[in-house]
PDB file of C-alpha atoms in Angstrom:
ATOM      1  CA  UNK D   1     -51.194 -75.176  68.368  1.00 61.00           C
ATOM      2  CA  UNK D   2     -54.529 -75.824  67.044  1.00 69.00           C
ATOM      3  CA  UNK D   3     -57.447 -74.897  69.172  1.00 94.00           C
ATOM      4  CA  UNK D   4     -58.356 -71.475  71.217  1.00 96.00           C
ATOM      5  CA  UNK D   5     -56.040 -70.136  73.345  1.00 96.00           C
ATOM      6  CA  UNK D   6     -56.146 -66.845  75.868  1.00 97.00           C
ATOM      7  CA  UNK D   7     -53.657 -65.012  77.136  1.00 97.00           C
ATOM      8  CA  UNK D   8     -52.439 -64.335  79.923  1.00 97.00           C
ATOM      9  CA  UNK D   9     -53.435 -67.004  82.198  1.00 96.00           C
ATOM     10  CA  UNK D  10     -53.424 -64.614  85.179  1.00 97.00           C
ATOM     11  CA  UNK D  11     -53.235 -61.186  85.721  1.00 98.00           C
ATOM     12  CA  UNK D  12     -53.057 -58.900  88.365  1.00 98.00           C
ATOM     13  CA  UNK D  13     -53.748 -55.092  87.666  1.00 97.00           C
ATOM     14  CA  UNK D  14     -54.512 -51.860  89.581  1.00 97.00           C
ATOM     15  CA  UNK D  15     -57.797 -50.026  89.797  1.00 98.00           C
ATOM     16  CA  UNK D  16     -58.477 -47.546  86.756  1.00 98.00           C
ATOM     17  CA  UNK D  17     -55.774 -49.468  84.759  1.00 98.00           C
ATOM     18  CA  UNK D  18     -56.779 -50.588  81.319  1.00 98.00           C
ATOM     19  CA  UNK D  19     -55.956 -53.907  80.415  1.00 98.00           C
ATOM     20  CA  UNK D  20     -56.426 -56.175  77.261  1.00 98.00           C
ATOM     21  CA  UNK D  21     -57.227 -60.318  77.381  1.00 98.00           C
ATOM     22  CA  UNK D  22     -56.516 -62.095  74.610  1.00 98.00           C
ATOM     23  CA  UNK D  23     -58.257 -64.755  72.244  1.00 98.00           C
ATOM     24  CA  UNK D  24     -56.871 -66.173  69.430  1.00 97.00           C
ATOM     25  CA  UNK D  25     -58.413 -69.437  67.769  1.00 97.00           C
ATOM     26  CA  UNK D  26     -57.078 -71.389  64.783  1.00 95.00           C
ATOM     27  CA  UNK D  27     -59.953 -73.378  63.069  1.00 92.00           C
ATOM     28  CA  UNK D  28     -62.001 -69.846  61.555  1.00 90.00           C
ATOM     29  CA  UNK D  29     -64.612 -70.125  63.498  1.00 93.00           C
ATOM     30  CA  UNK D  30     -67.179 -67.598  62.743  1.00 93.00           C
ATOM     31  CA  UNK D  31     -68.510 -66.649  66.174  1.00 94.00           C
ATOM     32  CA  UNK D  32     -66.683 -65.827  69.179  1.00 96.00           C
ATOM     33  CA  UNK D  33     -67.669 -65.158  72.680  1.00 96.00           C
ATOM     34  CA  UNK D  34     -66.406 -63.699  76.120  1.00 98.00           C
ATOM     35  CA  UNK D  35     -67.626 -64.591  79.218  1.00 97.00           C
ATOM     36  CA  UNK D  36     -66.780 -63.864  82.819  1.00 97.00           C
ATOM     37  CA  UNK D  37     -67.582 -66.781  85.643  1.00 96.00           C
ATOM     38  CA  UNK D  38     -68.222 -65.611  89.262  1.00 93.00           C
ATOM     39  CA  UNK D  39     -69.503 -67.333  91.884  1.00 86.00           C
ATOM     40  CA  UNK D  40     -73.471 -67.328  92.595  1.00 83.00           C
ATOM     41  CA  UNK D  41     -73.768 -65.919  88.478  1.00 87.00           C
ATOM     42  CA  UNK D  42     -72.477 -68.856  86.735  1.00 90.00           C
ATOM     43  CA  UNK D  43     -71.141 -67.848  83.046  1.00 93.00           C
ATOM     44  CA  UNK D  44     -72.285 -64.577  81.858  1.00 94.00           C
ATOM     45  CA  UNK D  45     -71.592 -63.118  78.226  1.00 94.00           C
ATOM     46  CA  UNK D  46     -70.066 -59.704  77.875  1.00 97.00           C
ATOM     47  CA  UNK D  47     -69.520 -59.673  74.217  1.00 97.00           C
ATOM     48  CA  UNK D  48     -70.257 -61.867  71.121  1.00 95.00           C
ATOM     49  CA  UNK D  49     -68.924 -61.429  67.305  1.00 95.00           C
ATOM     50  CA  UNK D  50     -70.807 -63.312  64.610  1.00 93.00           C
ATOM     51  CA  UNK D  51     -67.749 -62.301  62.347  1.00 93.00           C
ATOM     52  CA  UNK D  52     -64.814 -60.001  61.588  1.00 92.00           C
ATOM     53  CA  UNK D  53     -65.897 -56.501  62.196  1.00 93.00           C
ATOM     54  CA  UNK D  54     -69.318 -57.938  63.552  1.00 94.00           C
ATOM     55  CA  UNK D  55     -69.761 -57.537  67.398  1.00 95.00           C
ATOM     56  CA  UNK D  56     -72.608 -57.012  69.766  1.00 94.00           C
ATOM     57  CA  UNK D  57     -73.212 -56.706  73.309  1.00 95.00           C
ATOM     58  CA  UNK D  58     -74.156 -59.502  75.789  1.00 93.00           C
ATOM     59  CA  UNK D  59     -75.488 -59.904  79.592  1.00 92.00           C
ATOM     60  CA  UNK D  60     -73.092 -57.593  81.171  1.00 95.00           C
ATOM     61  CA  UNK D  61     -70.904 -55.882  78.687  1.00 97.00           C
ATOM     62  CA  UNK D  62     -70.425 -52.635  80.983  1.00 97.00           C
ATOM     63  CA  UNK D  63     -67.453 -51.332  81.733  1.00 97.00           C
ATOM     64  CA  UNK D  64     -65.608 -53.636  78.792  1.00 98.00           C
ATOM     65  CA  UNK D  65     -64.906 -52.930  74.982  1.00 98.00           C
ATOM     66  CA  UNK D  66     -64.255 -55.682  72.458  1.00 98.00           C
ATOM     67  CA  UNK D  67     -62.936 -55.604  68.917  1.00 96.00           C
ATOM     68  CA  UNK D  68     -62.601 -58.241  66.065  1.00 96.00           C
ATOM     69  CA  UNK D  69     -60.510 -56.541  63.126  1.00 96.00           C
ATOM     70  CA  UNK D  70     -59.442 -60.401  62.153  1.00 95.00           C
ATOM     71  CA  UNK D  71     -61.140 -63.311  62.599  1.00 95.00           C
ATOM     72  CA  UNK D  72     -59.021 -65.255  64.359  1.00 96.00           C
ATOM     73  CA  UNK D  73     -58.440 -63.092  67.346  1.00 97.00           C
ATOM     74  CA  UNK D  74     -61.045 -61.368  70.021  1.00 98.00           C
ATOM     75  CA  UNK D  75     -59.237 -59.166  72.360  1.00 98.00           C
ATOM     76  CA  UNK D  76     -61.066 -57.906  75.351  1.00 98.00           C
ATOM     77  CA  UNK D  77     -60.662 -54.786  76.848  1.00 98.00           C
ATOM     78  CA  UNK D  78     -60.873 -53.172  80.700  1.00 97.00           C
ATOM     79  CA  UNK D  79     -60.975 -49.603  79.938  1.00 95.00           C
ATOM     80  CA  UNK D  80     -60.357 -48.628  83.327  1.00 97.00           C
ATOM     81  CA  UNK D  81     -60.622 -51.682  85.825  1.00 98.00           C
ATOM     82  CA  UNK D  82     -62.797 -51.780  88.576  1.00 98.00           C
ATOM     83  CA  UNK D  83     -62.390 -54.576  91.418  1.00 97.00           C
ATOM     84  CA  UNK D  84     -65.855 -55.633  90.687  1.00 97.00           C
ATOM     85  CA  UNK D  85     -63.851 -57.174  87.442  1.00 98.00           C
ATOM     86  CA  UNK D  86     -62.155 -59.480  89.651  1.00 98.00           C
ATOM     87  CA  UNK D  87     -63.385 -62.692  87.961  1.00 97.00           C
ATOM     88  CA  UNK D  88     -62.030 -65.575  85.543  1.00 97.00           C
ATOM     89  CA  UNK D  89     -62.393 -64.545  82.038  1.00 98.00           C
ATOM     90  CA  UNK D  90     -63.095 -67.432  79.264  1.00 98.00           C
ATOM     91  CA  UNK D  91     -63.357 -67.050  75.475  1.00 98.00           C
ATOM     92  CA  UNK D  92     -65.458 -69.319  73.077  1.00 96.00           C
ATOM     93  CA  UNK D  93     -65.459 -70.051  69.570  1.00 95.00           C
ATOM     94  CA  UNK D  94     -68.329 -71.303  67.658  1.00 92.00           C
ATOM     95  CA  UNK D  95     -68.668 -72.898  63.906  1.00 87.00           C
ATOM     96  CA  UNK D  96     -70.687 -71.034  61.541  1.00 79.00           C
ATOM     97  CA  UNK D  97     -73.720 -73.628  61.663  1.00 75.00           C
ATOM     98  CA  UNK D  98     -74.422 -72.104  65.309  1.00 73.00           C
ATOM     99  CA  UNK D  99     -76.869 -74.933  66.582  1.00 77.00           C
ATOM    100  CA  UNK D 100     -73.486 -77.230  68.121  1.00 85.00           C
ATOM    101  CA  UNK D 101     -71.170 -77.251  70.632  1.00 91.00           C
ATOM    102  CA  UNK D 102     -68.977 -74.002  71.270  1.00 93.00           C
ATOM    103  CA  UNK D 103     -65.278 -74.355  72.333  1.00 95.00           C
ATOM    104  CA  UNK D 104     -63.686 -72.775  74.898  1.00 96.00           C
ATOM    105  CA  UNK D 105     -60.504 -71.243  76.247  1.00 96.00           C
ATOM    106  CA  UNK D 106     -58.256 -72.356  79.103  1.00 96.00           C
ATOM    107  CA  UNK D 107     -59.665 -69.127  81.043  1.00 96.00           C
ATOM    108  CA  UNK D 108     -57.996 -65.829  82.479  1.00 97.00           C
ATOM    109  CA  UNK D 109     -57.984 -65.225  86.406  1.00 97.00           C
ATOM    110  CA  UNK D 110     -58.135 -61.169  86.347  1.00 98.00           C
ATOM    111  CA  UNK D 111     -57.608 -59.491  89.622  1.00 97.00           C
ATOM    112  CA  UNK D 112     -58.196 -55.822  90.273  1.00 98.00           C
ATOM    113  CA  UNK D 113     -56.707 -54.274  93.246  1.00 97.00           C
TER     114      UNK D 113
ATOM    115  CA  UNK R   1     -82.642 -61.084  84.994  1.00 69.00           C
ATOM    116  CA  UNK R   2     -80.665 -64.529  84.059  1.00 78.00           C
ATOM    117  CA  UNK R   3     -82.534 -65.955  81.193  1.00 89.00           C
ATOM    118  CA  UNK R   4     -80.565 -69.578  82.023  1.00 93.00           C
ATOM    119  CA  UNK R   5     -81.429 -70.837  85.577  1.00 93.00           C
ATOM    120  CA  UNK R   6     -79.904 -73.751  87.529  1.00 94.00           C
ATOM    121  CA  UNK R   7     -81.749 -73.454  91.218  1.00 91.00           C
ATOM    122  CA  UNK R   8     -79.354 -75.797  92.622  1.00 94.00           C
ATOM    123  CA  UNK R   9     -75.747 -74.560  93.293  1.00 93.00           C
ATOM    124  CA  UNK R  10     -74.899 -78.202  94.611  1.00 96.00           C
ATOM    125  CA  UNK R  11     -75.932 -81.740  94.815  1.00 97.00           C
ATOM    126  CA  UNK R  12     -73.970 -85.037  96.145  1.00 97.00           C
ATOM    127  CA  UNK R  13     -74.807 -88.280  95.110  1.00 98.00           C
ATOM    128  CA  UNK R  14     -73.504 -91.593  96.065  1.00 97.00           C
ATOM    129  CA  UNK R  15     -71.320 -93.337  93.304  1.00 97.00           C
ATOM    130  CA  UNK R  16     -73.555 -95.709  91.236  1.00 97.00           C
ATOM    131  CA  UNK R  17     -76.853 -93.978  91.799  1.00 98.00           C
ATOM    132  CA  UNK R  18     -78.088 -91.489  89.387  1.00 98.00           C
ATOM    133  CA  UNK R  19     -77.480 -87.581  89.584  1.00 98.00           C
ATOM    134  CA  UNK R  20     -80.051 -85.692  88.185  1.00 98.00           C
ATOM    135  CA  UNK R  21     -79.572 -81.684  87.463  1.00 98.00           C
ATOM    136  CA  UNK R  22     -81.902 -79.268  86.497  1.00 98.00           C
ATOM    137  CA  UNK R  23     -82.011 -75.832  84.468  1.00 97.00           C
ATOM    138  CA  UNK R  24     -84.937 -73.643  83.915  1.00 97.00           C
ATOM    139  CA  UNK R  25     -85.232 -71.344  80.616  1.00 96.00           C
ATOM    140  CA  UNK R  26     -87.715 -67.925  80.223  1.00 94.00           C
ATOM    141  CA  UNK R  27     -86.710 -67.215  76.426  1.00 90.00           C
ATOM    142  CA  UNK R  28     -88.878 -69.175  74.358  1.00 90.00           C
ATOM    143  CA  UNK R  29     -86.492 -67.998  71.421  1.00 89.00           C
ATOM    144  CA  UNK R  30     -84.067 -70.936  72.817  1.00 92.00           C
ATOM    145  CA  UNK R  31     -83.946 -73.455  69.960  1.00 90.00           C
ATOM    146  CA  UNK R  32     -81.098 -75.589  71.119  1.00 94.00           C
ATOM    147  CA  UNK R  33     -79.593 -76.647  74.481  1.00 96.00           C
ATOM    148  CA  UNK R  34     -76.454 -77.920  75.721  1.00 97.00           C
ATOM    149  CA  UNK R  35     -74.781 -79.625  78.833  1.00 98.00           C
ATOM    150  CA  UNK R  36     -70.959 -78.394  79.775  1.00 97.00           C
ATOM    151  CA  UNK R  37     -69.087 -79.876  82.370  1.00 97.00           C
ATOM    152  CA  UNK R  38     -66.135 -77.660  83.928  1.00 96.00           C
ATOM    153  CA  UNK R  39     -63.327 -78.777  86.016  1.00 95.00           C
ATOM    154  CA  UNK R  40     -61.242 -76.341  88.200  1.00 91.00           C
ATOM    155  CA  UNK R  41     -58.595 -74.316  86.381  1.00 89.00           C
ATOM    156  CA  UNK R  42     -59.974 -75.443  82.812  1.00 93.00           C
ATOM    157  CA  UNK R  43     -62.530 -74.168  80.344  1.00 95.00           C
ATOM    158  CA  UNK R  44     -65.936 -76.102  79.783  1.00 96.00           C
ATOM    159  CA  UNK R  45     -65.819 -79.007  77.673  1.00 95.00           C
ATOM    160  CA  UNK R  46     -69.106 -80.228  75.874  1.00 96.00           C
ATOM    161  CA  UNK R  47     -71.378 -83.241  76.957  1.00 97.00           C
ATOM    162  CA  UNK R  48     -74.460 -83.734  75.632  1.00 97.00           C
ATOM    163  CA  UNK R  49     -77.189 -81.579  73.507  1.00 96.00           C
ATOM    164  CA  UNK R  50     -80.762 -81.500  72.518  1.00 96.00           C
ATOM    165  CA  UNK R  51     -82.822 -79.810  69.929  1.00 94.00           C
ATOM    166  CA  UNK R  52     -85.800 -78.113  70.453  1.00 93.00           C
ATOM    167  CA  UNK R  53     -87.618 -80.273  68.322  1.00 93.00           C
ATOM    168  CA  UNK R  54     -86.656 -83.238  70.422  1.00 95.00           C
ATOM    169  CA  UNK R  55     -87.454 -84.289  74.000  1.00 96.00           C
ATOM    170  CA  UNK R  56     -85.003 -86.652  74.647  1.00 97.00           C
ATOM    171  CA  UNK R  57     -81.376 -87.026  73.904  1.00 97.00           C
ATOM    172  CA  UNK R  58     -79.000 -90.177  75.360  1.00 97.00           C
ATOM    173  CA  UNK R  59     -75.233 -91.065  75.007  1.00 96.00           C
ATOM    174  CA  UNK R  60     -73.586 -93.464  76.851  1.00 97.00           C
ATOM    175  CA  UNK R  61     -74.170 -92.892  80.824  1.00 98.00           C
ATOM    176  CA  UNK R  62     -76.054 -88.967  79.776  1.00 98.00           C
ATOM    177  CA  UNK R  63     -79.464 -88.482  78.893  1.00 98.00           C
ATOM    178  CA  UNK R  64     -80.831 -84.939  78.355  1.00 98.00           C
ATOM    179  CA  UNK R  65     -84.752 -84.106  78.483  1.00 98.00           C
ATOM    180  CA  UNK R  66     -86.482 -81.388  77.272  1.00 97.00           C
ATOM    181  CA  UNK R  67     -89.634 -80.690  78.605  1.00 97.00           C
ATOM    182  CA  UNK R  68     -90.336 -77.314  76.332  1.00 95.00           C
ATOM    183  CA  UNK R  69     -94.226 -76.161  77.939  1.00 95.00           C
ATOM    184  CA  UNK R  70     -92.432 -76.037  81.283  1.00 96.00           C
ATOM    185  CA  UNK R  71     -88.962 -74.304  79.522  1.00 96.00           C
ATOM    186  CA  UNK R  72     -87.521 -76.878  81.883  1.00 97.00           C
ATOM    187  CA  UNK R  73     -84.243 -79.247  81.147  1.00 97.00           C
ATOM    188  CA  UNK R  74     -82.508 -82.044  83.144  1.00 98.00           C
ATOM    189  CA  UNK R  75     -79.547 -84.019  82.914  1.00 98.00           C
ATOM    190  CA  UNK R  76     -79.381 -87.658  84.077  1.00 98.00           C
ATOM    191  CA  UNK R  77     -76.211 -89.309  85.069  1.00 98.00           C
ATOM    192  CA  UNK R  78     -76.541 -92.816  85.706  1.00 97.00           C
ATOM    193  CA  UNK R  79     -74.549 -94.611  87.172  1.00 98.00           C
ATOM    194  CA  UNK R  80     -72.622 -91.607  88.431  1.00 98.00           C
ATOM    195  CA  UNK R  81     -68.903 -92.111  88.881  1.00 97.00           C
ATOM    196  CA  UNK R  82     -66.305 -90.179  91.125  1.00 96.00           C
ATOM    197  CA  UNK R  83     -64.965 -88.852  87.898  1.00 96.00           C
ATOM    198  CA  UNK R  84     -68.220 -87.416  87.302  1.00 97.00           C
ATOM    199  CA  UNK R  85     -67.462 -84.509  90.120  1.00 97.00           C
ATOM    200  CA  UNK R  86     -67.643 -81.220  88.468  1.00 97.00           C
ATOM    201  CA  UNK R  87     -69.575 -78.120  88.044  1.00 97.00           C
ATOM    202  CA  UNK R  88     -72.163 -78.329  85.230  1.00 98.00           C
ATOM    203  CA  UNK R  89     -73.919 -75.395  83.534  1.00 97.00           C
ATOM    204  CA  UNK R  90     -76.455 -75.423  80.904  1.00 97.00           C
ATOM    205  CA  UNK R  91     -76.614 -73.690  78.028  1.00 96.00           C
ATOM    206  CA  UNK R  92     -79.079 -72.078  75.624  1.00 95.00           C
ATOM    207  CA  UNK R  93     -78.653 -71.021  72.187  1.00 93.00           C
ATOM    208  CA  UNK R  94     -81.151 -68.158  70.529  1.00 89.00           C
ATOM    209  CA  UNK R  95     -81.116 -67.701  66.744  1.00 85.00           C
ATOM    210  CA  UNK R  96     -82.261 -64.626  66.025  1.00 81.00           C
ATOM    211  CA  UNK R  97     -82.329 -63.758  62.313  1.00 80.00           C
ATOM    212  CA  UNK R  98     -79.594 -65.918  61.915  1.00 79.00           C
ATOM    213  CA  UNK R  99     -77.262 -64.763  64.794  1.00 84.00           C
ATOM    214  CA  UNK R 100     -76.382 -67.121  67.329  1.00 88.00           C
ATOM    215  CA  UNK R 101     -76.464 -65.833  70.975  1.00 89.00           C
ATOM    216  CA  UNK R 102     -74.955 -68.555  73.435  1.00 89.00           C
ATOM    217  CA  UNK R 103     -76.361 -68.159  76.971  1.00 93.00           C
ATOM    218  CA  UNK R 104     -74.922 -70.005  79.747  1.00 94.00           C
ATOM    219  CA  UNK R 105     -76.824 -71.042  83.335  1.00 93.00           C
ATOM    220  CA  UNK R 106     -75.473 -70.242  87.051  1.00 92.00           C
ATOM    221  CA  UNK R 107     -73.706 -73.896  87.358  1.00 95.00           C
ATOM    222  CA  UNK R 108     -74.440 -76.544  90.112  1.00 97.00           C
ATOM    223  CA  UNK R 109     -71.575 -78.351  91.605  1.00 97.00           C
ATOM    224  CA  UNK R 110     -71.561 -81.893  90.900  1.00 98.00           C
ATOM    225  CA  UNK R 111     -69.600 -84.546  93.951  1.00 98.00           C
ATOM    226  CA  UNK R 112     -69.813 -88.096  93.458  1.00 97.00           C
ATOM    227  CA  UNK R 113     -69.453 -89.669  96.684  1.00 96.00           C
ATOM    228  CA  UNK R 114     -67.257 -92.931  96.796  1.00 91.00           C
TER     229      UNK R 114
END
């Protein structure tokens, strides 16, 4: 299917476990982003990537790791999940020209118990 | 500190009237601004945008205004419809040495009453 997809849609994990959220896009967009959505904070940027093998921190990167070995994939890993990381996570992609709309996945609802 | 803020967490408007959603930003490096709409259990979708060299952009019922000196933008929806009920996010793009960073605001929940 064309577009941007996230998996899983829902995940429950225990405190201290490692968990990886997947993001895949079929457009070969250069940029990809990870956001978390929390009440009162809106969408906060965790990490972003301008191209394969190029990643940079956003507003709230602590506790997260990303990689981008292929243009189409941008996984987000929580190395040791904490309850404060319970959130809805959104992945987005953006074409190379930058000043244009970004396209979002459906989101992953993560609960850390 | 959040660089993009929407100070009204919620707004209720009667159907047919104007909805005005506001957004303030602090970073003077932002050069492109967008509004997104988000329904529950879905990802945000693009609504309208404006370049920093303009002060107004219109698309049907939606108009975005930009006041660079005040670092303020607003979204006007006229007339408002019940289907417009959603969370609205403003977003800003910083272009730093050719790398684009996309920052979102805190969101405003709009409820249009029939």
